[in-house]
Every structure is written in structure tokens, then in C-alpha cells.
Tab-separated table of C-alpha atoms in Angstrom:
chain	number	residue	atom	x	y	z
U	1	MET	CA	-0.347	57.330	191.047
U	2	THR	CA	-1.281	60.447	189.080
U	3	GLN	CA	-4.706	61.491	188.183
U	4	ASN	CA	-5.748	61.831	184.495
U	5	SER	CA	-5.675	65.415	183.414
U	6	ASN	CA	-9.079	65.407	181.694
U	7	THR	CA	-10.806	63.773	184.798
U	8	GLN	CA	-8.894	66.280	187.101
U	9	ASN	CA	-10.158	69.165	184.954
U	10	LEU	CA	-13.690	68.102	185.499
U	11	SER	CA	-13.162	67.803	189.258
U	12	ASP	CA	-11.487	71.268	189.434
U	13	ALA	CA	-14.540	72.556	187.626
U	14	GLY	CA	-16.885	71.236	190.330
U	15	VAL	CA	-18.114	67.997	188.738
U	16	SER	CA	-17.738	64.884	191.067
U	17	ILE	CA	-17.141	61.703	189.057
U	18	TRP	CA	-18.981	58.623	190.432
U	19	LEU	CA	-18.666	55.241	188.702
U	20	ASP	CA	-22.035	53.728	187.590
U	21	ASP	CA	-21.045	50.315	188.441
U	22	LEU	CA	-20.032	47.988	191.319
U	23	SER	CA	-18.915	44.380	191.663
U	24	ARG	CA	-17.106	42.165	194.078
U	25	GLN	CA	-14.622	41.436	191.208
U	26	ARG	CA	-14.108	45.055	190.618
U	27	MET	CA	-13.204	45.704	194.198
U	28	SER	CA	-11.130	42.363	194.781
U	29	SER	CA	-9.093	43.070	191.645
U	30	GLY	CA	-7.950	46.523	192.648
U	31	ASN	CA	-9.676	48.006	189.663
U	32	LEU	CA	-12.019	50.409	191.647
U	33	GLN	CA	-9.113	51.492	193.748
U	34	GLU	CA	-7.232	52.207	190.593
U	35	LEU	CA	-10.038	54.408	189.288
U	36	ILE	CA	-10.018	56.265	192.565
U	37	ASP	CA	-6.197	56.828	192.102
U	38	THR	CA	-6.172	57.745	188.421
U	39	ARG	CA	-9.590	58.860	187.250
U	40	ASN	CA	-10.780	61.096	190.107
U	41	VAL	CA	-13.582	58.628	190.858
U	42	VAL	CA	-14.998	59.772	194.210
U	43	GLY	CA	-18.224	57.613	194.564
U	44	VAL	CA	-20.086	54.756	193.232
U	45	THR	CA	-23.793	54.224	192.366
U	46	THR	CA	-25.620	51.025	192.088
U	47	ASN	CA	-29.081	49.823	190.896
U	48	PRO	CA	-30.854	46.652	190.249
U	49	SER	CA	-29.425	46.073	186.758
U	50	ILE	CA	-25.873	46.501	188.032
U	51	PHE	CA	-26.415	44.062	190.868
U	52	GLN	CA	-28.061	41.575	188.447
U	53	ALA	CA	-25.077	41.897	186.095
U	54	ALA	CA	-22.440	41.738	188.937
U	55	ILE	CA	-23.902	38.623	190.687
U	56	SER	CA	-25.376	36.413	187.762
U	57	GLY	CA	-22.993	33.837	186.795
U	58	ARG	CA	-20.035	35.080	188.931
U	59	SER	CA	-18.347	32.551	191.062
U	60	GLU	CA	-17.287	35.108	193.583
U	61	TYR	CA	-20.532	34.825	195.207
U	62	ASP	CA	-21.020	31.121	195.192
U	63	ALA	CA	-19.588	30.384	198.673
U	64	ASP	CA	-21.679	33.098	200.327
U	65	ILE	CA	-24.748	31.858	198.531
U	66	ALA	CA	-24.139	28.334	199.719
U	67	ARG	CA	-23.405	29.505	203.312
U	68	LEU	CA	-26.395	31.612	203.589
U	69	SER	CA	-28.786	28.999	201.903
U	70	GLY	CA	-27.333	26.610	204.573
U	71	GLU	CA	-28.466	28.955	207.335
U	72	GLY	CA	-32.037	28.615	205.843
U	73	LYS	CA	-32.186	32.161	204.455
U	74	ASP	CA	-34.741	32.619	201.638
U	75	VAL	CA	-33.751	34.207	198.227
U	76	ASP	CA	-34.778	37.798	199.310
U	77	ALA	CA	-32.587	37.491	202.461
U	78	VAL	CA	-29.552	36.202	200.425
U	79	VAL	CA	-29.746	38.879	197.836
U	80	GLU	CA	-29.935	41.502	200.602
U	81	VAL	CA	-26.776	40.132	202.151
U	82	LEU	CA	-24.859	39.905	198.865
U	83	THR	CA	-25.743	43.335	197.729
U	84	THR	CA	-25.326	45.181	201.121
U	85	ASP	CA	-21.937	43.397	201.805
U	86	ASP	CA	-20.781	44.788	198.442
U	87	VAL	CA	-22.028	48.292	199.373
U	88	ARG	CA	-20.550	48.112	202.729
U	89	SER	CA	-17.178	47.018	201.209
U	90	ALA	CA	-17.173	49.864	198.702
U	91	ALA	CA	-18.236	52.430	201.347
U	92	ASP	CA	-15.171	51.360	203.382
U	93	LEU	CA	-12.923	51.757	200.216
U	94	PHE	CA	-14.322	55.301	199.977
U	95	SER	CA	-13.952	56.284	203.628
U	96	ASP	CA	-10.953	58.469	203.103
U	97	VAL	CA	-12.590	60.300	200.208
U	98	HIS	CA	-15.591	60.714	202.411
U	99	ALA	CA	-13.602	62.226	205.228
U	100	ALA	CA	-11.523	64.394	202.957
U	101	THR	CA	-14.545	65.854	201.323
U	102	LYS	CA	-16.460	66.389	204.658
U	103	GLY	CA	-19.310	63.925	203.411
U	104	PHE	CA	-19.933	65.522	199.964
U	105	ASP	CA	-18.274	62.577	198.142
U	106	GLY	CA	-16.923	59.006	198.951
U	107	ARG	CA	-20.533	58.030	198.568
U	108	VAL	CA	-21.940	54.696	197.681
U	109	SER	CA	-25.737	54.314	196.693
U	110	ILE	CA	-28.018	51.390	197.196
U	111	GLU	CA	-31.560	51.413	195.937
U	112	VAL	CA	-34.822	50.443	197.570
U	113	TYR	CA	-36.430	47.534	195.958
U	114	PRO	CA	-38.072	48.536	192.701
U	115	ARG	CA	-41.300	46.693	193.333
U	116	LEU	CA	-41.770	49.297	196.004
U	117	ALA	CA	-41.705	52.284	193.572
U	118	HIS	CA	-45.290	53.026	194.045
U	119	GLU	CA	-45.716	52.363	197.900
U	120	THR	CA	-44.685	55.274	200.091
U	121	GLU	CA	-44.666	53.724	203.451
U	122	LYS	CA	-42.834	50.560	202.402
U	123	THR	CA	-40.199	52.695	200.553
U	124	ILE	CA	-39.636	54.611	203.808
U	125	GLU	CA	-39.302	51.404	205.901
U	126	GLN	CA	-36.973	49.877	203.505
U	127	ALA	CA	-34.862	52.980	203.242
U	128	LYS	CA	-34.384	52.983	206.959
U	129	HIS	CA	-33.604	49.304	207.004
U	130	LEU	CA	-30.985	49.463	204.191
U	131	PHE	CA	-29.335	52.301	205.926
U	132	GLU	CA	-29.274	50.294	209.221
U	133	VAL	CA	-28.001	47.144	207.638
U	134	VAL	CA	-25.123	48.670	205.499
U	135	GLY	CA	-24.164	50.654	208.738
U	136	ARG	CA	-21.971	53.133	207.024
U	137	GLU	CA	-22.260	56.912	207.127
U	138	ASN	CA	-21.300	57.340	203.603
U	139	VAL	CA	-24.052	55.248	202.227
U	140	MET	CA	-26.774	56.899	200.173
U	141	VAL	CA	-30.279	55.275	199.808
U	142	LYS	CA	-31.762	55.651	196.395
U	143	ILE	CA	-35.476	56.417	196.136
U	144	PRO	CA	-37.195	56.712	192.831
U	145	ALA	CA	-38.828	60.103	191.983
U	146	THR	CA	-42.265	58.557	191.468
U	147	ALA	CA	-45.397	60.223	192.767
U	148	ALA	CA	-45.167	57.763	195.826
U	149	GLY	CA	-41.524	58.260	196.139
U	150	ILE	CA	-41.743	62.079	196.675
U	151	PRO	CA	-43.276	61.964	200.104
U	152	ALA	CA	-40.755	59.089	200.964
U	153	ILE	CA	-37.938	61.410	200.078
U	154	THR	CA	-39.162	64.022	202.751
U	155	ALA	CA	-39.555	61.253	205.378
U	156	VAL	CA	-36.318	59.666	204.874
U	157	ILE	CA	-34.459	62.992	204.819
U	158	ALA	CA	-36.293	63.889	207.921
U	159	GLU	CA	-34.748	60.849	209.603
U	160	GLY	CA	-31.268	62.239	208.926
U	161	ILE	CA	-30.625	59.659	206.173
U	162	SER	CA	-28.807	60.753	203.013
U	163	VAL	CA	-30.654	60.089	199.878
U	164	ASN	CA	-29.953	59.759	196.106
U	165	VAL	CA	-33.196	60.467	194.300
U	166	THR	CA	-33.317	58.439	191.143
U	167	LEU	CA	-35.280	58.234	187.840
U	168	ILE	CA	-35.858	61.937	187.321
U	169	PHE	CA	-36.655	62.762	183.723
U	170	SER	CA	-38.769	65.980	183.747
U	171	VAL	CA	-38.089	69.386	185.173
U	172	THR	CA	-41.439	69.451	186.678
U	173	ARG	CA	-40.664	66.328	188.656
U	174	TYR	CA	-37.296	67.786	189.494
U	175	LEU	CA	-38.803	70.726	191.143
U	176	GLU	CA	-41.024	68.319	193.287
U	177	VAL	CA	-37.802	66.513	194.295
U	178	MET	CA	-36.065	69.776	195.448
U	179	ASP	CA	-39.150	70.744	197.334
U	180	ALA	CA	-39.326	67.297	199.082
U	181	TYR	CA	-35.625	67.640	200.055
U	182	LEU	CA	-36.148	71.057	201.536
U	183	ALA	CA	-39.305	69.901	203.416
U	184	GLY	CA	-37.329	66.981	204.852
U	185	LEU	CA	-34.609	69.242	206.032
U	186	GLU	CA	-37.207	71.438	207.608
U	187	GLN	CA	-38.629	68.558	209.534
U	188	ALA	CA	-35.191	67.305	210.464
U	189	ALA	CA	-34.373	70.664	211.910
U	190	GLN	CA	-37.575	70.861	213.917
U	191	ALA	CA	-36.683	67.453	215.369
U	192	GLY	CA	-33.407	68.768	216.472
U	193	LYS	CA	-31.169	66.783	213.964
U	194	ASP	CA	-27.729	68.102	212.886
U	195	LEU	CA	-28.538	69.121	209.236
U	196	SER	CA	-24.809	69.253	208.238
U	197	THR	CA	-24.735	65.320	208.396
U	198	ILE	CA	-27.567	65.180	205.712
U	199	HIS	CA	-26.575	64.996	202.056
U	200	SER	CA	-28.622	64.362	198.840
U	201	VAL	CA	-28.181	64.213	195.120
U	202	ALA	CA	-30.946	64.242	192.478
U	203	SER	CA	-30.234	61.916	189.590
U	204	PHE	CA	-31.493	63.527	186.418
U	205	PHE	CA	-31.470	60.967	183.541
U	206	VAL	CA	-30.010	62.166	180.102
U	207	SER	CA	-29.310	59.778	177.424
U	208	ARG	CA	-32.752	57.893	177.769
U	209	VAL	CA	-34.519	61.269	176.988
U	210	ASP	CA	-32.631	61.595	173.773
U	211	ALA	CA	-33.210	57.944	172.928
U	212	GLU	CA	-37.097	58.294	173.142
U	213	ILE	CA	-37.406	61.805	171.778
U	214	ASP	CA	-35.094	60.941	168.902
U	215	LYS	CA	-37.454	58.223	167.778
U	216	ARG	CA	-40.406	60.533	167.820
U	217	LEU	CA	-38.415	63.285	165.824
U	218	ALA	CA	-37.545	60.566	163.305
U	219	ASP	CA	-41.080	59.695	162.883
U	220	LEU	CA	-42.108	63.141	162.402
U	221	GLY	CA	-39.478	63.568	159.710
U	222	GLY	CA	-38.516	66.845	157.926
U	223	GLU	CA	-37.203	69.734	159.985
U	224	ALA	CA	-38.060	67.837	163.093
U	225	GLU	CA	-35.119	65.495	162.464
U	226	THR	CA	-32.603	68.361	162.750
U	227	LEU	CA	-33.479	68.542	166.483
U	228	ARG	CA	-32.322	64.939	167.298
U	229	GLY	CA	-29.549	64.749	169.870
U	230	SER	CA	-30.494	68.031	171.506
U	231	ALA	CA	-33.112	67.420	173.976
U	232	GLY	CA	-31.184	65.444	176.535
U	233	VAL	CA	-28.659	68.004	177.144
U	234	ALA	CA	-31.042	70.928	177.137
U	235	ASN	CA	-33.564	69.172	179.451
U	236	ALA	CA	-30.557	68.696	181.935
U	237	GLN	CA	-29.277	72.271	181.407
U	238	VAL	CA	-32.779	73.728	182.146
U	239	ALA	CA	-32.871	71.605	185.318
U	240	PHE	CA	-29.599	73.117	186.450
U	241	GLY	CA	-31.126	76.490	185.984
U	242	LYS	CA	-33.948	75.448	188.400
U	243	TYR	CA	-31.387	74.167	190.849
U	244	LEU	CA	-29.794	77.624	190.866
U	245	GLU	CA	-33.026	79.306	191.740
U	246	VAL	CA	-34.223	76.961	194.339
U	247	PHE	CA	-30.863	76.803	196.243
U	248	GLY	CA	-30.536	80.513	195.822
U	249	SER	CA	-33.726	81.127	197.598
U	250	GLU	CA	-34.476	82.519	201.030
U	251	ARG	CA	-36.085	79.205	201.930
U	252	PHE	CA	-32.797	77.324	201.453
U	253	THR	CA	-30.845	80.331	202.822
U	254	ALA	CA	-32.563	79.861	206.234
U	255	LEU	CA	-31.565	76.071	206.141
U	256	SER	CA	-28.087	76.658	205.182
U	257	SER	CA	-27.587	78.905	208.110
U	258	GLN	CA	-28.375	75.761	210.124
U	259	GLY	CA	-25.788	73.754	208.353
U	260	ALA	CA	-27.822	72.306	205.511
U	261	HIS	CA	-26.131	71.420	202.313
U	262	VAL	CA	-27.352	71.740	198.629
U	263	GLN	CA	-28.850	68.755	196.926
U	264	ARG	CA	-26.415	68.449	194.094
U	265	PRO	CA	-27.771	67.670	190.620
U	266	LEU	CA	-26.548	64.208	189.402
U	267	TRP	CA	-26.256	63.533	185.623
U	268	ALA	CA	-27.269	59.984	185.266
U	269	SER	CA	-27.598	57.721	182.090
U	270	THR	CA	-24.611	59.495	180.640
U	271	GLY	CA	-23.450	56.612	178.513
U	272	VAL	CA	-24.283	57.589	174.892
U	273	LYS	CA	-26.811	55.266	173.173
U	274	ASN	CA	-26.532	56.552	169.711
U	275	PRO	CA	-22.994	55.692	168.034
U	276	ASP	CA	-23.441	58.805	165.777
U	277	TYR	CA	-23.061	61.221	168.696
U	278	ALA	CA	-19.912	61.974	170.583
U	279	ASP	CA	-19.246	59.509	173.301
U	280	THR	CA	-18.431	62.248	175.787
U	281	LEU	CA	-21.712	64.260	174.816
U	282	TYR	CA	-23.268	64.020	178.188
U	283	VAL	CA	-20.039	64.794	179.964
U	284	ASP	CA	-18.656	67.732	177.842
U	285	ASN	CA	-21.989	69.505	177.857
U	286	LEU	CA	-22.936	69.270	181.398
U	287	VAL	CA	-20.110	70.805	183.384
U	288	ALA	CA	-21.728	72.402	186.252
U	289	ASP	CA	-20.657	73.568	189.730
U	290	PRO	CA	-21.633	71.745	191.844
U	291	SER	CA	-22.713	68.434	190.216
U	292	VAL	CA	-22.098	64.847	189.963
U	293	ASN	CA	-21.678	62.804	186.736
U	294	THR	CA	-22.133	59.144	187.273
U	295	MET	CA	-20.465	57.306	184.432
U	296	PRO	CA	-20.244	53.767	183.299
U	297	GLU	CA	-16.611	52.721	182.756
U	298	LYS	CA	-16.776	53.074	179.002
U	299	THR	CA	-17.813	56.714	179.405
U	300	LEU	CA	-15.164	57.239	182.088
U	301	GLU	CA	-12.313	55.940	179.825
U	302	ALA	CA	-13.496	58.110	176.827
U	303	THR	CA	-13.546	61.035	179.074
U	304	ALA	CA	-10.132	60.456	180.327
U	305	ASP	CA	-8.939	59.964	176.652
U	306	HIS	CA	-10.523	62.822	174.737
U	307	SER	CA	-12.996	64.865	176.767
U	308	GLU	CA	-13.458	68.539	175.579
U	309	PRO	CA	-15.627	70.147	178.064
U	310	ALA	CA	-17.784	73.205	177.194
U	311	ALA	CA	-17.893	76.230	179.414
U	312	PRO	CA	-19.567	75.666	182.921
U	313	LEU	CA	-23.429	75.999	182.967
U	314	THR	CA	-24.830	79.391	183.917
U	315	ALA	CA	-28.282	80.600	184.499
U	316	GLU	CA	-28.284	82.286	181.118
U	317	LYS	CA	-27.227	79.116	179.385
U	318	ALA	CA	-30.008	77.206	181.242
U	319	ALA	CA	-32.448	79.684	180.033
U	320	SER	CA	-31.350	79.539	176.449
U	321	ALA	CA	-31.641	75.651	176.610
U	322	GLU	CA	-35.466	76.171	177.228
U	323	THR	CA	-35.820	77.246	173.726
U	324	VAL	CA	-34.482	74.022	172.492
U	325	LEU	CA	-37.108	72.223	174.450
U	326	GLN	CA	-39.872	74.536	173.153
U	327	ARG	CA	-38.746	73.787	169.518
U	328	VAL	CA	-38.970	70.028	170.126
U	329	ALA	CA	-42.474	70.441	171.512
U	330	GLN	CA	-43.413	72.796	168.559
U	331	ALA	CA	-42.149	69.994	166.101
U	332	GLY	CA	-44.910	67.848	167.568
U	333	VAL	CA	-43.237	65.876	170.328
U	334	ASP	CA	-45.460	65.494	173.594
U	335	LEU	CA	-42.857	66.092	176.194
U	336	ASP	CA	-45.051	65.225	179.178
U	337	ASP	CA	-45.770	61.939	177.473
U	338	VAL	CA	-42.153	61.155	176.939
U	339	PHE	CA	-41.297	61.878	180.605
U	340	ALA	CA	-44.249	59.791	181.884
U	341	LEU	CA	-43.226	56.829	179.725
U	342	LEU	CA	-39.628	57.084	180.616
U	343	GLU	CA	-40.445	57.008	184.404
U	344	ARG	CA	-42.768	53.928	183.959
U	345	GLU	CA	-40.103	52.128	181.728
U	346	GLY	CA	-37.345	53.133	184.276
U	347	VAL	CA	-39.245	51.328	187.153
U	348	GLU	CA	-40.096	48.433	184.963
U	349	LYS	CA	-36.506	47.846	183.755
U	350	PHE	CA	-35.250	47.914	187.304
U	351	GLU	CA	-38.051	45.663	188.475
U	352	LYS	CA	-37.315	43.102	185.654
U	353	ALA	CA	-33.622	43.168	186.455
U	354	TRP	CA	-34.213	42.621	190.124
U	355	ASN	CA	-36.564	39.701	189.358
U	356	GLU	CA	-33.941	38.137	187.168
U	357	LEU	CA	-31.466	38.544	189.972
U	358	LEU	CA	-33.882	36.652	192.241
U	359	GLU	CA	-34.256	33.888	189.732
U	360	THR	CA	-30.638	33.514	189.371
U	361	VAL	CA	-29.810	33.453	192.994
U	362	SER	CA	-32.783	31.160	193.684
U	363	ALA	CA	-31.334	28.594	191.245
U	364	SER	CA	-27.982	28.828	192.923
U	365	ILE	CA	-29.646	28.165	196.257
U	366	ASP	CA	-31.221	25.147	194.765
U	367	ASP	CA	-27.882	23.881	193.535
U	368	ALA	CA	-26.290	24.484	196.766
U	369	ARG	CA	-29.056	22.615	198.718
U	370	ALA	CA	-28.836	19.726	196.267
């Protein structure tokens, strides 16, 4: 099979395409392998919402639920088996990509339970547990960038476990995430671990930023409305500028000499929520080397069909993007309040999806036992 020219161009520009979805049906049907072969997909991300959509109402999981419930497992244990089995299967599917890219890609992410988002020690414990249960080198454990998640990132990286940091909305929090990663690498080095085996990405959310700020700009009216649709991209571009600074620093150079890898920025929430905007807005304007763009399939297909990428991001472009955020703030939008709200809502949405998944599987267990 031949790779699509548009997705190949992104790959050549340093953008790794990861699919923001996973299900047993997607793997068993051959769809995921086809996306690997024709759309330059080199990784997969999951989250509680994705698992809830994949498992709820799908017959592919019925036999396993019946078997596991027959073994006396409770709903939490059943859900853990279902989700880790899928992640393990996907990791095996990406094993060749993982080997070919020396660990940078071929990655499959699984998230710690969202109800632990504000508990550091329990997040650390579960991250280690999930890594052991999946049992694949190319798994990444997702840890949210909450205040409690920051020290957990350091601790898990120090253990030599690769981490996908999720739910990053502000540049301020992103700086804390990068610091946590470097601190984890320093602790790992002190413990004699091989830094070359540790990888990380920092998932910076994009479309949710526009969705919230656009509402506030619309409420302000007048000239403020002309800024709609600009903040999400600008925020991410500024973040890339900070990435260049941190990973161009003497602190990282010292770690790099010991085999450490950069923590790549990952553009998350890249499905466009406003139909008035181009459906490849968060792909075309966030071409950065290196970076990851994790796309829902709809965005991936739009990219393959008609993507028109802008020039790759530079430090200069990142600096100019700061003026966009300044204009948004000057128009009357409290950016700190926006980012704090989005973080709270992000955790709440994932916790709601996880609870719905538990309820669905619990009902299936009751049916199986009946």
C-alpha cells in the first residue's frame, strides 16, 4: 500500500500522526492496520471517553465480560482487563513502527483513572501498575497535568516509565510539565537507569481553548469578536516556543549527553468544533519538528484529502503568537480563568465517561450472571 501524500508530507516535516481512538473492532477489522499503511499513523492515544465509546454496546466484549464475571471479578477488574487487553493488542500491532523509530513512535497510551487526578501517590501507584499489566515497552501511561499530577510525572519518569502528560491547557502549566520531566530524568540518571529508554510527550489541548475563548469573545462583542478562532493555535504556537527554549537549555544538554530524549509536544483536541473553521485548522497551523498530532479519524481523513500546511513553526513565529494572546486578554478575556476552567472540565468529563463505562459494564456483568 502507498501512503497518502498529505500525511506523508506531515511525517516528512517532523509531525508524527497518532490516531485519537482505539477499539477492538477497529483492530479486528483491519482498519487500524490500513491507517498505518496508508495514512502514516504511527501511534494511538486512548482516554476514558474513547474506551467508553468503544466498549459500551459493543458485542465484541460480551464474551470476555461473561468469562471475567464468571471468575468473580468485580467491575473495576473487568474494565481493567478489557482496556489493557486492547492497549496490549494495539502495542503489538505497532511493534514494528516502535522498532523502526527506535522508540519514538509506535506508541499506545493508556490513562490512569481520572478519579485519581488530584491524588499524587495513587496516580504514581496506578501508573506503575498499568505499565506492568500491559507489559509492553511501547506503552505510554497518561498522567493529567493537574497540580497533583506534576510530581507524579517526575516520580514515574524516574522509574523509567514513558509518560504521556495529558490535559495541558496553559503555557504556565506546560513549563511545569517540562520541568517535571527533566527532574524525572535527573532522578533516573542518579539511579543508574538508561535514559535512552525513556520517552515522553506533552499533550497540549487546542480546540477546547478556542471553544471556551470564542464564547467569551462573543459575549464581549464588537472588536473582540474579530479574534475568534485565533487563540487555540496561538496558545499552542507559544508553547512550542517554550519547548525550543527548554530543550535548547544547558540543563537538557547535560541530560542529552547521557542519552535522554526531548519531550515532544503533542497537539491534542485537534478535531475542529466550530463548523465555520477549516477542518484542518489545528493540523495545518501546527507543523512543528518534532511534534505529535493526535487526530480523530474525521480530522485524519480531512488532512489526507485537503490539508494545506503552513510553514513549520519557528521561535520567531512563536514569539509573534504571543501578541495574539495579549490582544485576547486586552479584549477582556481572563486567560488564567479559561485555563483553570478547562482543566477542571477536562478531568470532570473523563471521570464522567469512566463512570458511565463502569455502569455499562456493571449492567453487562449482571446480565451475564443472570
